[in-house]
């Protein structure tokens, strides 16, 4: 089953249009949604949750249309936004009591377990928490009602590397169950590269690509060679090039590079920057 | 819905208890018609203040990621406001039992006034706040709250009852209007 199926989704605001967006995420996988600030990542997630109504298109989450019983659907979805919007006077203990009334399948023991795991003081007010602690509480809430799908909007931005690493471990642990899936939007590409199975690039509201990460890595490579060697490649094989003191460094399509030339692995960040620049030129 | 109400109740007890004490103090200390009207306006302000706090803390966005709809959120605020009206009426009745006509009124005219005076501004302010947010709507809210609604109240019991029913009707009508306004606000991208 697909955890997320988006078809021709479109939303227009004054001066910005997202989509038409087509995107699929199979269960058991993590999808990294990469995009610059203002690319439409948060809008896409809000559309998925029907927080914002779409102009056209459809969204199916966990096999159910999000225009149906959204309340029941959200019981199976955990969400962490870039800012956890809890009132500052609440303590984690009080948040637990409120969430018990919000979620039918709220698991107090799991929640307390996460509070201990994240070293979050139960009696301290939310407003006194650091950014990292706030995000950890957001994760504790999102994971304590046994969700099948996690939607994380810039949830790792602003966290220190140790906490980010902890969160990434948590996500990989979560997707060990086959019916679980995660959509993680970020502009910190290194995080996504570590954890994601699928990568989607969003630029100015348009989806540039959505593909398996390993396929992307198998398709593109980094060629470091002399300028003459690069000039011998067929046109279209080179996505981008940069001249260095030692020669040329180019991102190329592996299939179109003759044997004998040694190719290095491309990282997703490089690829995203290249595609974003190409998109900007094409626009 | 229960969770949303629980959160609002905690918010009021934690952050607005001083406000509620003030309402009681105004009533007990001054024991006048003016004190009654002031208490009514103060009560009308609580749900608007909670709404603005929700907006500031980004709870409005966050609660829509939980199993709650926009309609649930709006309805929660209306139920909260009704609960506050109820508390005010009970408080008035209890005071009347202790001190009799303590604001120079009989029980029924006093209760009708306590129902009408806060309901009218709330019926106007809530849809505006749901549509434009606390900041933009604040000028309208201020204008509505300074309107001396109590001056327009008829002096006879029948007229007062009719006025209270009109206020109740307007409050009831503003409920679906607020749901519509709030949906429109999200649709147009005006919400956080």
XYZ file of C-alpha atoms in Angstrom:
475
model
C 0.000 0.000 0.000
C 1.117 3.557 -0.647
C 1.277 5.750 2.422
C 0.942 8.903 0.324
C -0.618 9.307 -3.110
C -0.910 12.822 -4.447
C -2.396 13.518 -7.855
C -2.423 16.834 -9.700
C -2.571 18.757 -6.439
C -2.635 22.501 -6.928
C -2.954 25.526 -4.689
C -2.625 29.153 -5.701
C -2.017 32.189 -3.546
C -1.312 35.715 -4.687
C 2.131 35.500 -6.299
C 2.669 31.790 -5.634
C 1.332 28.562 -7.088
C 2.108 25.099 -5.798
C 1.801 22.249 -8.263
C 0.338 20.510 -10.082
C 1.986 18.016 -7.749
C 2.130 14.240 -8.308
C 3.875 12.281 -5.617
C 3.798 8.726 -4.271
C 5.392 7.261 -1.154
C 5.197 3.512 -0.566
C 4.757 2.253 3.001
C 7.938 1.359 4.842
C 9.886 4.216 3.260
C 11.121 7.686 4.115
C 10.651 10.467 1.582
C 12.780 13.580 1.793
C 11.116 16.672 0.385
C 13.863 19.117 -0.431
C 13.305 22.723 -1.328
C 14.492 26.234 -0.696
C 12.645 28.450 1.755
C 9.314 29.342 0.191
C 9.400 26.452 -2.293
C 6.028 25.184 -1.066
C 7.036 22.357 1.294
C 4.898 23.551 4.203
C 1.968 24.291 1.901
C 2.231 20.751 0.497
C 2.086 19.286 4.013
C -0.833 21.542 4.988
C -2.676 20.408 1.864
C -2.046 16.773 2.766
C -3.591 17.340 6.191
C -6.436 19.378 4.682
C -5.429 22.301 6.893
C -5.480 24.324 3.699
C -8.083 23.321 1.078
C -6.654 22.596 -2.399
C -7.756 24.334 -5.596
C -7.636 21.020 -7.425
C -6.252 17.499 -7.217
C -6.503 14.701 -4.686
C -4.561 13.407 -1.700
C -4.780 9.841 -0.399
C -3.080 9.109 2.904
C -2.841 5.503 4.147
C -5.306 4.508 1.415
C -7.960 7.058 2.411
C -8.971 10.261 0.670
C -8.179 13.249 2.883
C -11.526 14.824 1.944
C -13.285 11.978 3.772
C -13.201 11.503 7.533
C -10.088 13.589 8.184
C -10.499 13.296 11.952
C -10.216 9.490 11.817
C -7.362 9.742 9.325
C -5.366 12.071 11.583
C -5.549 9.455 14.347
C -2.966 7.526 12.312
C -0.774 10.483 11.431
C 1.906 12.095 13.549
C 2.903 15.632 12.629
C 5.812 17.791 13.704
C 5.872 21.318 12.320
C 8.879 23.632 12.257
C 7.481 25.257 15.382
C 5.605 23.177 17.930
C 2.552 25.330 18.599
C 1.846 24.506 22.209
C 0.786 27.216 24.656
C 3.760 28.302 26.752
C 2.147 27.756 30.148
C 1.628 23.998 29.607
C 3.996 21.417 31.037
C 4.717 18.085 29.282
C 2.627 16.346 31.964
C -0.367 18.577 31.174
C 0.199 18.154 27.444
C -0.071 14.380 27.993
C -3.406 14.803 29.773
C -4.770 16.992 26.976
C -3.556 14.654 24.235
C -5.220 11.731 25.999
C -8.512 13.498 25.290
C -7.493 14.382 21.731
C -6.277 10.997 20.429
C -8.379 7.859 20.796
C -5.290 5.636 20.770
C -3.061 7.811 22.935
C -0.521 5.717 24.830
C 0.511 7.438 28.047
C 3.240 4.887 28.782
C 4.863 5.417 25.368
C 4.673 9.197 25.881
C 6.322 8.994 29.291
C 8.947 6.712 27.764
C 9.787 9.353 25.149
C 9.896 12.097 27.788
C 12.469 10.021 29.699
C 14.387 9.126 26.539
C 14.598 12.800 25.523
C 15.349 13.964 29.084
C 12.363 16.312 29.093
C 11.302 17.554 32.522
C 7.632 16.693 33.039
C 6.838 19.639 35.271
C 8.609 22.448 33.430
C 6.614 24.929 31.378
C 6.877 24.723 27.600
C 7.836 28.396 27.296
C 11.054 27.760 29.228
C 12.162 24.994 26.841
C 14.983 25.450 24.333
C 14.237 24.990 20.616
C 15.656 21.457 20.738
C 13.541 20.520 23.759
C 10.426 21.907 22.089
C 11.049 19.831 18.976
C 11.713 16.729 21.086
C 8.368 17.250 22.825
C 6.793 17.603 19.369
C 8.272 14.233 18.405
C 7.135 12.647 21.674
C 3.548 13.772 20.968
C 3.696 12.728 17.313
C 4.900 9.225 18.193
C 2.769 8.456 21.234
C -0.505 7.594 19.530
C 0.926 4.768 17.384
C 0.855 6.631 14.058
C 1.469 4.908 10.755
C 2.576 7.999 8.908
C 4.816 10.794 10.104
C 4.743 14.199 8.401
C 7.677 16.320 9.476
C 7.917 19.877 8.266
C 11.408 21.306 8.790
C 11.369 19.387 12.048
C 15.146 19.045 12.181
C 16.000 22.646 11.281
C 17.418 24.589 14.178
C 18.415 21.475 16.086
C 21.991 20.835 17.092
C 23.785 17.957 15.295
C 23.504 15.570 18.269
C 19.731 15.974 18.552
C 19.365 15.773 14.754
C 21.250 12.507 14.745
C 19.020 11.212 17.554
C 15.926 12.170 15.554
C 17.231 10.466 12.417
C 17.803 7.250 14.415
C 14.252 7.539 15.701
C 12.871 7.822 12.166
C 14.798 4.820 10.929
C 13.559 2.873 13.940
C 9.999 3.980 13.091
C 10.130 2.774 9.488
C 11.371 -0.682 10.471
C 7.684 -1.607 10.548
C 6.527 -2.159 6.986
C 3.260 -0.264 7.318
C 4.998 2.874 8.589
C 6.190 5.757 6.428
C 7.735 9.183 6.898
C 7.670 12.363 4.839
C 10.399 14.696 5.972
C 10.688 18.146 4.478
C 13.856 20.123 4.964
C 16.346 22.391 3.325
C 19.157 20.675 5.245
C 19.917 18.111 2.585
C 22.561 16.204 4.537
C 19.899 15.040 7.026
C 17.698 13.701 4.287
C 20.554 12.019 2.491
C 21.292 9.936 5.579
C 17.807 8.652 6.228
C 15.676 8.860 3.090
C 14.769 6.165 0.564
C 13.083 8.609 -1.804
C 14.024 12.159 -2.661
C 11.738 14.840 -4.092
C 12.959 18.264 -5.197
C 10.545 21.145 -4.976
C 11.392 24.508 -6.463
C 9.111 27.526 -6.602
C 6.092 25.298 -6.196
C 7.082 22.882 -8.954
C 8.230 19.312 -8.382
C 11.528 18.965 -10.229
C 11.848 15.255 -9.520
C 10.760 12.453 -7.203
C 12.905 9.349 -7.308
C 14.538 6.643 -5.227
C 17.720 7.992 -3.676
C 19.790 4.984 -4.766
C 18.554 5.329 -8.348
C 19.553 8.983 -8.326
C 22.989 8.090 -7.053
C 23.270 5.337 -9.661
C 22.208 7.697 -12.443
C 24.489 10.632 -11.674
C 28.134 10.837 -10.715
C 30.928 13.320 -10.219
C 33.637 13.399 -12.841
C 36.956 15.012 -12.000
C 39.075 15.287 -15.130
C 40.949 17.580 -17.501
C 38.943 20.072 -19.544
C 39.756 18.249 -22.824
C 38.303 14.986 -21.438
C 35.087 16.760 -20.506
C 34.793 18.366 -23.936
C 34.849 14.908 -25.497
C 31.616 13.899 -23.713
C 28.379 13.953 -25.720
C 26.166 17.016 -25.275
C 23.589 16.613 -22.514
C 25.751 14.248 -20.478
C 26.997 17.083 -18.294
C 24.560 18.624 -15.843
C 26.961 21.139 -14.391
C 30.653 21.845 -14.322
C 33.064 23.832 -12.227
C 36.630 24.664 -13.135
C 39.172 24.150 -10.369
C 42.925 24.651 -10.148
C 43.375 20.952 -10.925
C 40.957 20.627 -13.838
C 37.202 20.350 -14.076
C 34.637 18.887 -11.676
C 31.351 18.013 -13.308
C 28.128 16.267 -12.433
C 27.380 13.860 -15.246
C 24.995 11.128 -16.251
C 26.884 7.903 -15.621
C 25.439 6.054 -18.667
C 26.721 8.678 -21.048
C 30.292 8.678 -19.829
C 32.704 6.446 -21.731
C 34.393 3.612 -19.856
C 37.787 4.440 -18.429
C 36.831 7.701 -16.822
C 36.546 7.331 -13.067
C 33.357 8.634 -11.468
C 32.806 9.571 -7.836
C 29.527 9.451 -5.930
C 27.347 12.518 -6.201
C 25.764 13.877 -3.086
C 22.129 14.882 -3.083
C 22.914 18.453 -2.072
C 25.094 19.000 -5.158
C 22.385 17.505 -7.341
C 19.698 19.676 -5.786
C 21.720 22.848 -6.296
C 22.343 21.961 -9.946
C 18.703 21.146 -10.626
C 17.530 24.260 -8.822
C 19.874 26.386 -10.934
C 18.739 24.658 -14.126
C 15.138 25.254 -13.068
C 15.950 28.924 -12.497
C 17.484 29.225 -15.976
C 14.525 27.431 -17.548
C 12.014 29.633 -15.741
C -13.251 18.628 21.008
C -12.922 17.538 24.670
C -9.157 17.959 24.414
C -9.515 21.472 23.002
C -11.868 22.472 25.824
C -9.527 20.968 28.375
C -6.660 22.994 26.964
C -8.738 26.201 27.031
C -9.896 25.524 30.592
C -6.284 25.039 31.702
C -5.291 28.187 29.827
C -7.980 30.236 31.569
C -7.175 28.813 34.978
C -3.457 29.371 34.485
C -3.320 32.660 32.633
C -6.704 34.280 33.197
C -7.615 33.386 36.761
C -6.677 36.922 37.791
C -9.156 38.221 35.219
C -11.923 36.040 36.643
C -11.112 37.115 40.203
C -11.249 40.713 39.000
C -14.742 40.158 37.580
C -15.934 38.856 40.944
C -14.215 41.684 42.809
C -15.813 44.325 40.565
C -19.224 42.790 41.233
C -18.768 42.452 44.990
C -17.111 45.815 45.549
C -19.274 48.120 43.503
C -22.647 46.345 43.574
C -24.035 48.596 40.851
C -25.480 48.334 37.378
C -22.230 49.719 36.022
C -20.272 46.972 37.802
C -22.594 44.398 36.285
C -21.985 45.732 32.764
C -18.234 45.886 33.367
C -18.190 42.276 34.564
C -20.154 41.242 31.470
C -17.625 42.917 29.153
C -14.704 41.388 31.009
C -16.246 37.929 30.591
C -16.818 38.610 26.871
C -13.107 39.392 26.496
C -11.781 36.084 27.855
C -12.517 33.900 24.821
C -11.205 36.631 22.498
C -8.008 36.788 24.523
C -7.640 32.989 24.437
C -8.148 33.117 20.682
C -5.393 35.708 20.275
C -3.056 33.667 22.457
C -3.747 30.593 20.327
C -2.781 32.591 17.287
C 0.430 33.849 18.863
C 1.552 30.461 20.143
C 0.678 28.886 16.746
C -1.731 26.520 18.447
C -4.231 27.304 15.671
C -1.956 25.602 13.127
C -0.852 22.891 15.488
C -4.320 21.799 16.589
C -5.303 21.251 12.950
C -2.566 18.615 12.708
C -4.367 16.741 15.521
C -7.670 14.884 15.020
C -9.600 18.165 15.092
C -11.269 20.138 12.333
C -11.618 23.885 11.895
C -15.269 23.473 12.905
C -14.203 21.733 16.139
C -11.838 24.578 16.930
C -14.477 27.275 16.409
C -17.139 25.282 18.251
C -14.729 24.818 21.146
C -14.434 28.573 21.523
C -18.219 29.030 21.427
C -18.718 26.323 24.031
C -16.054 27.979 26.161
C -17.812 31.323 25.876
C -21.152 29.751 26.791
C -19.515 28.112 29.787
C -18.182 31.499 30.886
C -21.622 33.088 30.439
C -23.027 30.236 32.516
C -20.461 30.814 35.276
C -21.337 34.519 35.319
C -25.064 33.785 35.589
C -24.519 31.287 38.400
C -22.249 33.763 40.180
C -24.917 36.474 39.882
C -27.615 34.134 41.187
C -25.436 33.133 44.150
C -24.734 36.775 44.982
C -28.456 37.530 44.748
C -29.134 34.755 47.244
C -26.687 36.388 49.668
C -27.465 40.058 49.175
C -30.884 40.172 47.501
C -31.262 42.996 44.971
C -27.582 43.822 45.312
C -27.315 45.821 42.057
C -30.715 47.397 42.625
C -32.446 44.879 40.366
C -34.641 41.840 40.739
C -33.178 38.455 39.910
C -34.702 38.002 36.451
C -33.876 41.451 34.981
C -30.372 41.079 36.399
C -29.856 37.653 34.822
C -31.323 38.791 31.505
C -28.955 41.754 31.480
C -26.007 39.526 32.385
C -26.923 37.318 29.435
C -27.605 40.043 26.872
C -24.766 42.482 27.511
C -21.810 40.093 26.930
C -23.522 38.054 24.196
C -24.028 40.920 21.758
C -20.385 42.060 21.508
C -19.224 38.431 21.426
C -21.605 37.647 18.559
C -19.990 40.495 16.583
C -16.361 40.066 17.661
C -15.896 36.319 17.320
C -16.610 36.054 13.542
C -14.360 39.089 12.949
C -11.541 37.551 14.964
C -11.902 34.203 13.198
C -11.821 35.916 9.818
C -9.053 38.477 10.304
C -7.123 37.300 13.357
C -6.770 39.027 16.697
C -4.459 41.805 15.512
C -6.543 43.059 12.598
C -9.832 42.577 14.400
C -8.668 44.315 17.582
C -9.869 47.778 16.460
C -13.316 46.373 15.698
C -13.331 44.498 18.979
C -12.488 47.670 20.879
C -15.206 49.622 19.074
C -17.751 46.902 19.805
C -16.771 46.570 23.442
C -17.045 50.274 24.173
C -20.585 50.367 22.779
C -22.941 50.815 25.749
C -25.294 47.969 24.841
C -26.849 48.071 28.298
C -28.195 51.588 27.578
C -30.386 50.221 24.805
C -32.019 47.605 27.004
C -35.746 48.101 27.586
C -36.856 48.608 31.164
C -39.771 46.146 31.206
C -39.281 42.425 31.746
C -40.970 41.434 28.480
C -38.766 43.770 26.469
C -35.692 42.539 28.290
C -36.646 38.921 27.610
C -37.159 39.710 23.930
C -33.804 41.481 23.806
C -32.090 38.538 25.510
C -33.633 36.164 22.970
C -32.404 38.355 20.120
C -28.919 38.344 21.649
C -29.059 34.578 22.016
C -30.228 34.235 18.400
C -27.420 36.479 17.140
C -24.901 34.525 19.171
C -26.251 31.260 17.739
C -26.136 32.681 14.193
C -22.598 33.930 14.631
C -21.458 30.341 15.381
C -21.806 28.960 11.799
C -20.712 32.367 10.510
C -17.496 32.021 12.520
C -16.942 28.512 11.133
C -17.321 29.921 7.611
C -15.037 32.894 8.387
C -12.348 30.635 9.845
C -12.450 28.292 6.838
C -12.213 31.290 4.540
C -9.213 32.594 6.453
C -7.328 29.312 5.968
C -8.395 29.110 2.335
C -7.027 32.579 1.603
C -3.792 31.838 3.463
C -4.439 34.427 6.150
C -3.847 32.043 9.051
C -0.458 31.137 10.473
